[in-house]
Short mmCIF file of C-alpha atoms and ligand atoms in Angstrom, two decimals:
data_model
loop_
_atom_site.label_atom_id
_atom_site.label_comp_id
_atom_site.label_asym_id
_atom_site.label_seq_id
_atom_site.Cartn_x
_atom_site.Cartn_y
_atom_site.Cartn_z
CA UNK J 25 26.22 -9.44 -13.57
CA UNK J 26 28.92 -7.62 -15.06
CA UNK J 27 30.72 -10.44 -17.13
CA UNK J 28 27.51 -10.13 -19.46
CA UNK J 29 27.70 -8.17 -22.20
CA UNK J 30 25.64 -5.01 -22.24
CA UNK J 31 21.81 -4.42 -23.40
CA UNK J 32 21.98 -1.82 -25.94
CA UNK J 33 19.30 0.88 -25.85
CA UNK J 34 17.97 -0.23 -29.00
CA UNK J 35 17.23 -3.67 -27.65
CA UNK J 36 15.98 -2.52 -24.77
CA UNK J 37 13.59 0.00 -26.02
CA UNK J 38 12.05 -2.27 -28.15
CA UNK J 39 11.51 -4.95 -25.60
CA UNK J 40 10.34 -2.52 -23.25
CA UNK J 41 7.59 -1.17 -26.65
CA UNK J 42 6.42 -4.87 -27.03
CA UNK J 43 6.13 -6.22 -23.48
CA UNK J 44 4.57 -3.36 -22.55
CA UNK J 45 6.81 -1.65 -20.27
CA UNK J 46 7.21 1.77 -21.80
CA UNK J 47 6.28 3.09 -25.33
CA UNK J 48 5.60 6.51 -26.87
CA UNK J 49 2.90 8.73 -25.25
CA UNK J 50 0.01 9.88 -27.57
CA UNK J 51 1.39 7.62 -30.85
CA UNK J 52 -1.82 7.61 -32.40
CA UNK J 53 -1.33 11.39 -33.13
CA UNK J 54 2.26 10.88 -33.79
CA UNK J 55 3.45 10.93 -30.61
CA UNK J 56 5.02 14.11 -28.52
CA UNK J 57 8.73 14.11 -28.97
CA UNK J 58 10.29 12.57 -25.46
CA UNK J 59 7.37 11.74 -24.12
CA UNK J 60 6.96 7.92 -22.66
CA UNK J 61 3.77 6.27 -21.06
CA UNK J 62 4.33 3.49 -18.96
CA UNK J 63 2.08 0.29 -19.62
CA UNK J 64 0.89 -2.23 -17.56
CA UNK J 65 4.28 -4.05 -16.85
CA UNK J 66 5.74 -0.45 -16.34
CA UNK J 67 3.19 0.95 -13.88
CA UNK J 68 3.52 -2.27 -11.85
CA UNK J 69 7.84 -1.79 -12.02
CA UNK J 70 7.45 1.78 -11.34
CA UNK J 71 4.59 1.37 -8.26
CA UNK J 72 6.64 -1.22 -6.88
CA UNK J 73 10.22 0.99 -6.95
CA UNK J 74 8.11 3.90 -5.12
CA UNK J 75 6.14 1.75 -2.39
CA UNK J 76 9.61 0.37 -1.56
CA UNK J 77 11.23 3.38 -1.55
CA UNK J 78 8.52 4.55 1.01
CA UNK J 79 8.80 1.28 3.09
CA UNK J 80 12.52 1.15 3.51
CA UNK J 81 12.84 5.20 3.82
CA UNK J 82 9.37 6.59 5.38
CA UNK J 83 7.93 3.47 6.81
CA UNK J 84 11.13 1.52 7.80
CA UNK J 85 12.86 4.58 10.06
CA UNK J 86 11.44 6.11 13.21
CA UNK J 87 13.65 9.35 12.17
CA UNK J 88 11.23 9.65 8.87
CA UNK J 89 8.26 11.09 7.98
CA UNK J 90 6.56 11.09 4.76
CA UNK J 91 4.60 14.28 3.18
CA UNK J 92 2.42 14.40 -0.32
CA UNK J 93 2.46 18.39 -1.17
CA UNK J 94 0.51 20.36 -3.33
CA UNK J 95 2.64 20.10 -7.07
CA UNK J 96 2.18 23.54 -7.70
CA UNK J 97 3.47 26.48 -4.95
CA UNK J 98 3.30 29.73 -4.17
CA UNK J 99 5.81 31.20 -6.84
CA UNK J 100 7.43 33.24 -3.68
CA UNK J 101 8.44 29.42 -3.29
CA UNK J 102 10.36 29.61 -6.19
CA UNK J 103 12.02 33.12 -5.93
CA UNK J 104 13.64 32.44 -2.70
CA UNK J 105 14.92 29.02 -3.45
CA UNK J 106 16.76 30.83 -6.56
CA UNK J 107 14.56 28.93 -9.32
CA UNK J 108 13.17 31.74 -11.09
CA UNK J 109 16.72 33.61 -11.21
CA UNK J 110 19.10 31.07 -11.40
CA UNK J 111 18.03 27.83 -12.71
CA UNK J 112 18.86 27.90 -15.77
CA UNK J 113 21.28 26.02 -18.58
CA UNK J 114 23.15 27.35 -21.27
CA UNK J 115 21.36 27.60 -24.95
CA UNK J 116 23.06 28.41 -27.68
CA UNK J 117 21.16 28.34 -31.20
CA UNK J 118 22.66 26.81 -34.77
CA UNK J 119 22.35 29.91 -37.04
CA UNK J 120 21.80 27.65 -39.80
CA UNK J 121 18.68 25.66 -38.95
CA UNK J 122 17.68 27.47 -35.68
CA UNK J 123 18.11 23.87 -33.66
CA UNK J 124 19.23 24.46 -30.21
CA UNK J 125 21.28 22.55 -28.06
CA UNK J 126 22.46 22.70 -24.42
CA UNK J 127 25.82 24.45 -24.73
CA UNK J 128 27.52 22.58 -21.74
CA UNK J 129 26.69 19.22 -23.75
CA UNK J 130 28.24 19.76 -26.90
CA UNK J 131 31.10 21.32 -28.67
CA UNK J 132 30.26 24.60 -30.21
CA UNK J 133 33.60 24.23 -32.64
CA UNK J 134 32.02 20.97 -34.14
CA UNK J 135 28.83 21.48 -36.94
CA UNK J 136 25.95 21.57 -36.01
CA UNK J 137 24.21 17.61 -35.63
CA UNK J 138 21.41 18.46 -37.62
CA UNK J 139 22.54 20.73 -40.57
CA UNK J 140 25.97 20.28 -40.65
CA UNK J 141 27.49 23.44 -40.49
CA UNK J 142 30.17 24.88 -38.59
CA UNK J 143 31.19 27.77 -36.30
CA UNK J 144 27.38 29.05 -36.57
CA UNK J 145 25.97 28.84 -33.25
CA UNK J 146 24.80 32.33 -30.99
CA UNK J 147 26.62 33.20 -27.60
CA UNK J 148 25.19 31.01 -25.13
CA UNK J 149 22.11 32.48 -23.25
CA UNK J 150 20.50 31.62 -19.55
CA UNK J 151 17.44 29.58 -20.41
CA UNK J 152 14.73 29.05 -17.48
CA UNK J 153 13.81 25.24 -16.92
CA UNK J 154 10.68 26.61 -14.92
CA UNK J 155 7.30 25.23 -16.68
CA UNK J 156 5.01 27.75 -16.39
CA UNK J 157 1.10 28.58 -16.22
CA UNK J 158 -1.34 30.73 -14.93
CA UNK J 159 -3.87 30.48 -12.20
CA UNK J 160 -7.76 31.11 -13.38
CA UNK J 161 -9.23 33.08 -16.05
CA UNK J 162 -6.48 35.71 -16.50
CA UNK J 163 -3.15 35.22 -17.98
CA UNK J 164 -1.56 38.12 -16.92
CA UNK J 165 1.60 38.63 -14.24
CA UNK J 166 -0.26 38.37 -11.41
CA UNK J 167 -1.45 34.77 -12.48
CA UNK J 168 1.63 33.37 -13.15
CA UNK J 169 2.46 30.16 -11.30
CA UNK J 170 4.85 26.96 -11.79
CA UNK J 171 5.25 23.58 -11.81
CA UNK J 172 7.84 22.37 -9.47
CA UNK J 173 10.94 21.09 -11.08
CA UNK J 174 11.52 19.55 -7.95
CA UNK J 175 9.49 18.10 -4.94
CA UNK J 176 12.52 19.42 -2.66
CA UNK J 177 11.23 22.80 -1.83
CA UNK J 178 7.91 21.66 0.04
CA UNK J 179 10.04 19.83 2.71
CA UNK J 180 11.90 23.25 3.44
CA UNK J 181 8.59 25.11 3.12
CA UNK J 182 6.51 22.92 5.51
CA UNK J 183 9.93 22.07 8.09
CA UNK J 184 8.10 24.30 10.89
CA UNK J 185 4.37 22.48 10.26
CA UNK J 186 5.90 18.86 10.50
CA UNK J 187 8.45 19.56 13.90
CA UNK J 188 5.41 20.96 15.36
CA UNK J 189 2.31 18.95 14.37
CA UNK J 190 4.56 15.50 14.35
CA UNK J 191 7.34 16.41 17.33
CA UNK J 192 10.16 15.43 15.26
CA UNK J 193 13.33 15.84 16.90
CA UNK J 194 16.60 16.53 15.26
CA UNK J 195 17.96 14.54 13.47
CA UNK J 196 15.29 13.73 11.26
CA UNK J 197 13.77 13.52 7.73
CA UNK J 198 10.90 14.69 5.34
CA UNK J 199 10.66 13.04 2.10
CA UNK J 200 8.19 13.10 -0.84
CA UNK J 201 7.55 11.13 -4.27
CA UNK J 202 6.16 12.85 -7.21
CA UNK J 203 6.37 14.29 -10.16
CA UNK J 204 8.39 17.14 -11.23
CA UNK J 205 8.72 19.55 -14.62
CA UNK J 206 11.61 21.04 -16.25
CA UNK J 207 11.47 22.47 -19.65
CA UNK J 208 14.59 20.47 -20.63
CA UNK J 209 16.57 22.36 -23.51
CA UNK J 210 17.60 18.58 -25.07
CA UNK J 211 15.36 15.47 -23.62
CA UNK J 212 16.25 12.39 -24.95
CA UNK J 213 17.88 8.79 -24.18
CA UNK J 214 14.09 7.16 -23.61
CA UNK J 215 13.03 7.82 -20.07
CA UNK J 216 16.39 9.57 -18.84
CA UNK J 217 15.88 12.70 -19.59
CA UNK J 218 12.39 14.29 -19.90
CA UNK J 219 10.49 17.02 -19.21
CA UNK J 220 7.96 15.70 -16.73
CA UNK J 221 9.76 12.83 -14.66
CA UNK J 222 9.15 11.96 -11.25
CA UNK J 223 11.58 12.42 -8.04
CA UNK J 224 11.59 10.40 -4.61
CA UNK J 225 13.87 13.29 -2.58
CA UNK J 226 14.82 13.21 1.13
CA UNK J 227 15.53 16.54 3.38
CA UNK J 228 17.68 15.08 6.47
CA UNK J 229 17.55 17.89 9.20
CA UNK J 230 20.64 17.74 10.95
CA UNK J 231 22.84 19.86 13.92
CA UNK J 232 25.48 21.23 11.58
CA UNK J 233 27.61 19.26 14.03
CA UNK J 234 27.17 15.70 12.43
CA UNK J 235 26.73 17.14 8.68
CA UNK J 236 29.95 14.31 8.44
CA UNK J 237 28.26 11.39 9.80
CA UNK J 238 24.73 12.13 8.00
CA UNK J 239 26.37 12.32 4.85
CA UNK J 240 28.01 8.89 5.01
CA UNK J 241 25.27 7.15 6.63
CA UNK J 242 23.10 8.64 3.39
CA UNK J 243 25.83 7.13 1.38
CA UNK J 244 25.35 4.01 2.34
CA UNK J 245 21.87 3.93 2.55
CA UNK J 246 21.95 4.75 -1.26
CA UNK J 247 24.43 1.71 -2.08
CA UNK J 248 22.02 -0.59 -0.03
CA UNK J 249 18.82 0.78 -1.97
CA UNK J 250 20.91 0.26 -5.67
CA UNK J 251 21.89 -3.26 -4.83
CA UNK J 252 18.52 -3.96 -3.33
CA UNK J 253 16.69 -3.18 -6.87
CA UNK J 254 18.87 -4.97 -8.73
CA UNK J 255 21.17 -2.45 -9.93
CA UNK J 256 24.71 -3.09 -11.31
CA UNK J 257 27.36 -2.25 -9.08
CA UNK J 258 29.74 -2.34 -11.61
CA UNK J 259 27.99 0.02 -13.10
CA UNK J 260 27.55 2.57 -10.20
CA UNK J 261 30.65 5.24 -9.64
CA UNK J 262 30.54 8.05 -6.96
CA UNK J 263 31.56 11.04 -8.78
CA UNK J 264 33.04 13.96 -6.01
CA UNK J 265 32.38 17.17 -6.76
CA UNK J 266 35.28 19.26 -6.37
CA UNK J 267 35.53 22.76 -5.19
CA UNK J 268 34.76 25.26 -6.98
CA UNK J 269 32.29 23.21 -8.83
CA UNK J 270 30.30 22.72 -6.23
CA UNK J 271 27.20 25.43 -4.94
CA UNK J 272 28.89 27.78 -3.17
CA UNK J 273 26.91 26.36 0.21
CA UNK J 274 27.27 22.77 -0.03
CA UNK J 275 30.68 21.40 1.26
CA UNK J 276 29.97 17.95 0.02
CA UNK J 277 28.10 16.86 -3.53
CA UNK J 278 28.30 13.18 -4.54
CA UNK J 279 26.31 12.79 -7.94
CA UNK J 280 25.83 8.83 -8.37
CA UNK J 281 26.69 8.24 -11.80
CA UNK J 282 25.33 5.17 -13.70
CA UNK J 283 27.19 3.48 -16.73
CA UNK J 284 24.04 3.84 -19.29
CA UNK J 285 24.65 2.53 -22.89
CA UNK J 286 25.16 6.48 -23.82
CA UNK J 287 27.99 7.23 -21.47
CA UNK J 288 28.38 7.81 -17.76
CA UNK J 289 25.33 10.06 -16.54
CA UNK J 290 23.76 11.09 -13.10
CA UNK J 291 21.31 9.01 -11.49
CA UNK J 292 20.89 10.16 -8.10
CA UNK J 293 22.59 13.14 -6.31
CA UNK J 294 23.71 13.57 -2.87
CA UNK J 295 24.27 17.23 -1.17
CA UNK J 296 25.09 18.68 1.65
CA UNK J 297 23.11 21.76 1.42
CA UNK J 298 23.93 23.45 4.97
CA UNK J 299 21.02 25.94 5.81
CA UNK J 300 20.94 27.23 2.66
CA UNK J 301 17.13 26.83 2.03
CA UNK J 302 15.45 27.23 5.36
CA UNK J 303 17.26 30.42 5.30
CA UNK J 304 16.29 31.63 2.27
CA UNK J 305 13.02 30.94 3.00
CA UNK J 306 13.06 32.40 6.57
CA UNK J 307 14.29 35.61 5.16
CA UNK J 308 11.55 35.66 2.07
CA UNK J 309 8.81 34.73 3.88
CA UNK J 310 10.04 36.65 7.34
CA UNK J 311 8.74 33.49 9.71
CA UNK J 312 11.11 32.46 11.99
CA UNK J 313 12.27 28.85 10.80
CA UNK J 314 14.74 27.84 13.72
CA UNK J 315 14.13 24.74 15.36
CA UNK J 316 15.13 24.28 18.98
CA UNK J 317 16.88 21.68 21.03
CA UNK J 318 14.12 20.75 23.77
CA UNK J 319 17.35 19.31 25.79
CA UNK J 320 19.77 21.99 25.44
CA UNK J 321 17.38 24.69 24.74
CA UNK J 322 20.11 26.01 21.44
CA UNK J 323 17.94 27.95 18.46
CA UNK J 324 19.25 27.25 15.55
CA UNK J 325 18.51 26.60 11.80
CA UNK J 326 19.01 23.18 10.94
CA UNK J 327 21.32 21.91 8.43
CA UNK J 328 20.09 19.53 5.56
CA UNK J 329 21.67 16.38 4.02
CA UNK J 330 19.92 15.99 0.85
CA UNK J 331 19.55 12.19 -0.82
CA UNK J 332 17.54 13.07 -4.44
CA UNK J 333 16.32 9.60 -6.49
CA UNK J 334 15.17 10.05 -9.82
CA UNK J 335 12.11 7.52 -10.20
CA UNK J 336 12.23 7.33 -14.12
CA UNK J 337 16.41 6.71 -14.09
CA UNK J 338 15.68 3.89 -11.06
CA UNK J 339 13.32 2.09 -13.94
CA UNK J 340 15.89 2.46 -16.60
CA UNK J 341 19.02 1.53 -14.33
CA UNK J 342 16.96 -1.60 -13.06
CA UNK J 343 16.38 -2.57 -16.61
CA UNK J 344 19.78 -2.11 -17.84
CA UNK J 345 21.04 -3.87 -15.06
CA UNK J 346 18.86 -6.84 -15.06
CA UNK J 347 18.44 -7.77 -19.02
CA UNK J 348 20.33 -10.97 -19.69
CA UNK J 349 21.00 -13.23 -22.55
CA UNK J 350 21.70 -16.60 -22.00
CA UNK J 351 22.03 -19.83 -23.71
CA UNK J 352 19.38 -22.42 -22.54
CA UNK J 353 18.31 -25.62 -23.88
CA UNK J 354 15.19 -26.35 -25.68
CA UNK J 355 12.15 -28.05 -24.19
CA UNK J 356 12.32 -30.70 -27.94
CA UNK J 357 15.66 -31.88 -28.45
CA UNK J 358 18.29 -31.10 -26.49
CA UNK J 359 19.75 -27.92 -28.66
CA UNK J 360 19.65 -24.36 -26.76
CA UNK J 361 18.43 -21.45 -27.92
CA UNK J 362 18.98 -17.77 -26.75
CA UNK J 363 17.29 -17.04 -23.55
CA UNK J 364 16.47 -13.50 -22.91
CA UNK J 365 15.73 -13.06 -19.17
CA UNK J 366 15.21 -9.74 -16.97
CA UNK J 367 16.31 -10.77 -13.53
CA UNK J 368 14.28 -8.20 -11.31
CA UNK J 369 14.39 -9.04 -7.50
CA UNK J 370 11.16 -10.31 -6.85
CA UNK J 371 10.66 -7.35 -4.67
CA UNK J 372 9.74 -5.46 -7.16
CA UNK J 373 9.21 -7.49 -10.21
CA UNK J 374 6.46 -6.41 -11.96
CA UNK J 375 4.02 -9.85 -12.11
CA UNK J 376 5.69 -11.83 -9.23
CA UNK J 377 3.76 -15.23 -10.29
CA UNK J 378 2.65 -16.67 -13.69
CA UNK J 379 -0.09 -19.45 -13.77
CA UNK J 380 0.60 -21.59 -17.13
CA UNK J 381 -2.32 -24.65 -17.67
CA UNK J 382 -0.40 -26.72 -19.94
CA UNK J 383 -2.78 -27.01 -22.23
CA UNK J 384 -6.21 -24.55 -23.11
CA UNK J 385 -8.64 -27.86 -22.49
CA UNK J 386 -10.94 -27.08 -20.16
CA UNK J 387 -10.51 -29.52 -17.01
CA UNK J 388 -7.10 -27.90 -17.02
CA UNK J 389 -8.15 -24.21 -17.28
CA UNK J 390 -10.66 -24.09 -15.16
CA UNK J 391 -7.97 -25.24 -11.89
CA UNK J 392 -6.10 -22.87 -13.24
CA UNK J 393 -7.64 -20.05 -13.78
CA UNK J 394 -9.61 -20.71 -10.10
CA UNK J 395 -5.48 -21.21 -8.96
CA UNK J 396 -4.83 -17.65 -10.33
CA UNK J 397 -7.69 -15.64 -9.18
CA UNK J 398 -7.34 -17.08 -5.74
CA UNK J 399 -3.48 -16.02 -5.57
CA UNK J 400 -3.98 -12.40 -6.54
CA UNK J 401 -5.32 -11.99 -3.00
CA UNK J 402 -1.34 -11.96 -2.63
CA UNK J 403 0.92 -11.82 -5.72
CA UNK J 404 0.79 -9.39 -9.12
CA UNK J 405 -0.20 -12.59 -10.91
CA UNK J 406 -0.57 -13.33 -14.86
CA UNK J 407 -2.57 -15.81 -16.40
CA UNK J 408 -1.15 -17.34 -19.49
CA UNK J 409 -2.95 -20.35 -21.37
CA UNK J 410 -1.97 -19.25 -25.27
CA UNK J 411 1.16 -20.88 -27.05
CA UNK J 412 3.43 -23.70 -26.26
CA UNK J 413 4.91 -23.89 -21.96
CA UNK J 414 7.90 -23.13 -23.72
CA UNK J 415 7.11 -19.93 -25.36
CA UNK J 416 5.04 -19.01 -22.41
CA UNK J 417 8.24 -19.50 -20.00
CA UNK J 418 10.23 -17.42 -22.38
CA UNK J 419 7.49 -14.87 -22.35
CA UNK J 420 7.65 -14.38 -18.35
CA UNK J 421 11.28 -14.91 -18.75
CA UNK J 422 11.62 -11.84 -20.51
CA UNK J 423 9.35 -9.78 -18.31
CA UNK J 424 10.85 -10.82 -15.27
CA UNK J 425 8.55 -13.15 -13.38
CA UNK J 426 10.41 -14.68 -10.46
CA UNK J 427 8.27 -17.91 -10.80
CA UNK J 428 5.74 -20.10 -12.58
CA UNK J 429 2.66 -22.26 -12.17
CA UNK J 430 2.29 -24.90 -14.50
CA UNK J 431 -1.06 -26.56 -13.75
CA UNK J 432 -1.09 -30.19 -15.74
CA UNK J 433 -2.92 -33.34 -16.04
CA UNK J 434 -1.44 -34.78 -13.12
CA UNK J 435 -2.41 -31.70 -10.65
CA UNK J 436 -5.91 -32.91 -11.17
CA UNK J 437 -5.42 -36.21 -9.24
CA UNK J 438 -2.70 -35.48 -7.37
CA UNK J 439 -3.41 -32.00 -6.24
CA UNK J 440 0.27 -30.40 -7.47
CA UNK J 441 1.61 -28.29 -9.67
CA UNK J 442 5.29 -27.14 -10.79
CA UNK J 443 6.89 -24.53 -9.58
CA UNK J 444 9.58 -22.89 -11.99
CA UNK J 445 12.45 -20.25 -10.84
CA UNK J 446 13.01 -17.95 -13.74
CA UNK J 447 16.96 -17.68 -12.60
CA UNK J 448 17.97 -21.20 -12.42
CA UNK J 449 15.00 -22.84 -14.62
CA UNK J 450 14.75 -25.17 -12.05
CA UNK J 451 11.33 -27.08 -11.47
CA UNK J 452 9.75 -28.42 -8.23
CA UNK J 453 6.74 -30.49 -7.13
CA UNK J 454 4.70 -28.48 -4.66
CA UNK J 455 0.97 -29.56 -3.34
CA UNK J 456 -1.73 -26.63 -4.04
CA UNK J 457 -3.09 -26.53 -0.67
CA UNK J 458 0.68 -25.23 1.04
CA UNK J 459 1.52 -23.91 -2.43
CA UNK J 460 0.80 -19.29 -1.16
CA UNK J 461 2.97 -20.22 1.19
CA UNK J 462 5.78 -21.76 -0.41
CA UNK J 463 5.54 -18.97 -3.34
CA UNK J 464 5.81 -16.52 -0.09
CA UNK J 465 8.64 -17.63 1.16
CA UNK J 466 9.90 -17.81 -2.38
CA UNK J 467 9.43 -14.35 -3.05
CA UNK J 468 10.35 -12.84 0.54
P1 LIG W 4 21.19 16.36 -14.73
O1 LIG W 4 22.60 16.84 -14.38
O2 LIG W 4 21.17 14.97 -15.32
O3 LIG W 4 20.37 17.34 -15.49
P2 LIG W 4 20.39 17.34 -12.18
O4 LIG W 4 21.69 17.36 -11.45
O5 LIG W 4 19.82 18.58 -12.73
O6 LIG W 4 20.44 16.19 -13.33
P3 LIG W 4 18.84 17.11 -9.83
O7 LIG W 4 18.34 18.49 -9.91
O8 LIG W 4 19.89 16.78 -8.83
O9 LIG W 4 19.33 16.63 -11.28
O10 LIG W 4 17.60 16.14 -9.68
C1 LIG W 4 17.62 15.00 -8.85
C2 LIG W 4 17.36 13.71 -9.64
O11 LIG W 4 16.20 13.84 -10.46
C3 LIG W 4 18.49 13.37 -10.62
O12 LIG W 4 19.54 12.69 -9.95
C4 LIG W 4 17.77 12.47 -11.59
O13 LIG W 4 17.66 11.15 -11.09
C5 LIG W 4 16.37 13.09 -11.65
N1 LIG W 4 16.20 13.96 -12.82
C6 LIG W 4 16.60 15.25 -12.94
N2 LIG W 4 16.24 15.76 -14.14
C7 LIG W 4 15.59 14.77 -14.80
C8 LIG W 4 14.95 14.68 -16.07
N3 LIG W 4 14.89 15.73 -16.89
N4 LIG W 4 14.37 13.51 -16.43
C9 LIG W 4 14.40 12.45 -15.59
N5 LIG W 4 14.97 12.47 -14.37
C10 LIG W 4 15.55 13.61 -13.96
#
């Protein structure tokens, strides 16, 4: 993958406008600044990274359990996990214009991006990334609540309900998908930074014993996941956190970093978090937290290895890493033409089959379009009977359809279509009556 040259954002974001991956939220009022929707070929992308996620993490593991908590917490939640006090980036204001910037993201000697003038910016203050509302009617103190800016805390929060109403042992995991808020001081590169995003976040409960072990094993487990969606290992870099940069109770940070058109950037964290959080929220909320060995009998607070995806950087990784450009001859005569291809494993493609009648006449369409609705039963299919086979292949091509269906004259006496792999462009004969399972084993 790595030999090709790179998709620039600007390419990308427009394919991803036209196909209908992700555009601009509310753009028939103009928009809201950093704010994407995902369409249709999106949503599927997006479902298909979560429900595998789930599968290989929750579903796959006998030392996992899954939990769906309410978004917004008691804001006691938020005080003991250090939110409210401490989580917070440095703002620092142009003098000039009033723009503000992230302080620890720019250079406060240079002028300011947007007016262009120099050495004008204020000291640089705490801001809080906490969203906030209230509860009911009143908007006073005492309805103040948040949204989460991350679905970590309701693992630590609910620890004692799962051990006890699931008997989980130790080792073991809780994770959650969702979204999650942050009133981000600059948003920006499409869908990597925003202010509403959504997480997929693992809290490993561990004997403080193996915290080594853990960490590795969730090391690896996050290589396996990148190169099983298709993501660029040439791309990925473990970045170490040293000392000193490091929170003062974590003994281990890796933050995977990601080779993105704009630079080197996170895309998924990994922390060692020791007991940090069950014990700030044993002393907040005064209920004993400690779990206890039913062999050995020891009381003790858990440790915590902490693997934290972001959802929305998954999509955009997966898309960097599997646009292509290629040269590939023309259906007419012979020349080639630029191929633009997004090879997403099929396991989470977005349409895994495409059914193509080769031409809109009726006595073709009808097979087809009877082919198609019978296959949905098992596939994310499309139906396509517009515009040349060529431009239809290119079409799925560029979305990322494994393989497709061409129904033709022949299929209606000899009962077979062709099968087309969008990788290799190579065609084969297959009879309709075996042909779910052949496009199974295809896509397995
Ligand atoms: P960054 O340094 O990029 O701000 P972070 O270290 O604050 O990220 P974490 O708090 O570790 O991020 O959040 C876990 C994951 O959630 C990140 O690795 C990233 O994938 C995702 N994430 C965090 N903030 C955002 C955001 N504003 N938009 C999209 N995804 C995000």
């Amino acid at each position: 993958m790595s030999d090709q040259p790179r998709v620039t954002m600007e390419k990308l974001t427009a394919l991803c406008k036209s196909r209908g991956f992700v555009f601009p939220g509310s753009e028939i009022y103009g928009g809201l600044a950093n704010s994407w929707d995902y369409g249709p070929l999106g949503a599927l992308l997006k479902n298909n990274i979560k429900q595998a996620w789930w599968k290989r993490f929750v579903e796959g593991r006998l030392d996992m359990v899954g939990i769906d908590a309410a978004l917004i917490m008691n804001p006691k939640v938020w005080e003991a996990s250090g939110h409210i006090g401490g989580f917070t980036d440095p703002l620092v204001e142009c003098k000039g214009c009033h723009e503000r910037y992230r302080a620890d993201q720019m250079d406060v000697t240079k002028p300011c991006q947007k007016c262009g003038k120099s050495g004008l910016f204020t000291e640089a203050a705490a801001f809080n990334l906490m969203m906030k509302t209230w509860l009911g009617p009143k908007e006073d103190a005492s309805a103040v609540a948040y949204f989460r800016p991350e679905t970590a805390q309701a693992m630590f929060v609910d620890f004692p309900q799962v051990v006890t109403s699931n008997r989980q042992r130790v080792p073991f995991g809780i994770a959650q998908v969702g979204k999650a808020f942050r009133n981000e001081i600059t948003p920006g590169n499409f869908i990597f930074r925003t202010r509403e995003f959504e997480q997929m976040e693992i809290e490993y409960f561990i004997h403080p014993d193996s915290w080594k072990e853990s960490f590795e094993m969730w090391l690896k487990e996050m290589h396996d996941w990148m190169a099983f969606c298709g993501i660029d290992a040439a791309r990925i870099h473990d970045l170490e956190i040293p000392d000193g940069e490091r929170a003062h109770y974590s003994k281990r940070t890796v933050d995977i970093e990601f080779d993105y058109p704009f630079g080197r950037e996170e895309l998924y964290g990994l922390a060692y978090r020791g007991d940090f959080d069950l014990n700030a929220h044993q002393s907040a909320s005064g209920k004993d937290l400690r779990y206890t060995d039913p062999k050995t009998n020891e009381k003790y607070l858990p440790h915590v290895i902490e693997p934290s995806f972001g959802v929305d950087r998954t999509v955009l990784a997966v898309l960097l890493s599997c646009y292509h450009e290629e040269e590939a001859p023309t259906s007419e005569d012979g020349k080639t033409e630029t191929r633009v291809v997004m090879k997403i494993p099929a396991a989470i493609a977005p349409i895994k089959v495409a059914v193509l009648p080769l031409s809109k006449k009726d006595e073709l369409s009808s097979v087809a379009r009877a082919l198609a609705s019978s296959l949905t039963k098992r596939f994310a299919v499309d139906y396509d009977e517009t515009q040349s086979i060529g431009r239809r292949y290119r079409r799925q091509d560029e979305i990322g359809t494994p393989l497709c269906v061409t129904v033709d004259f022949d299929s209606l006496t000899d009962k077979m279509v062709t099968v087309r792999d969008r990788d290799t462009m190579k065609q084969e004969r297959v009879a309709i009556e075996g042909l779910e399972g052949y496009l199974e084993k295809r896509l397995v």
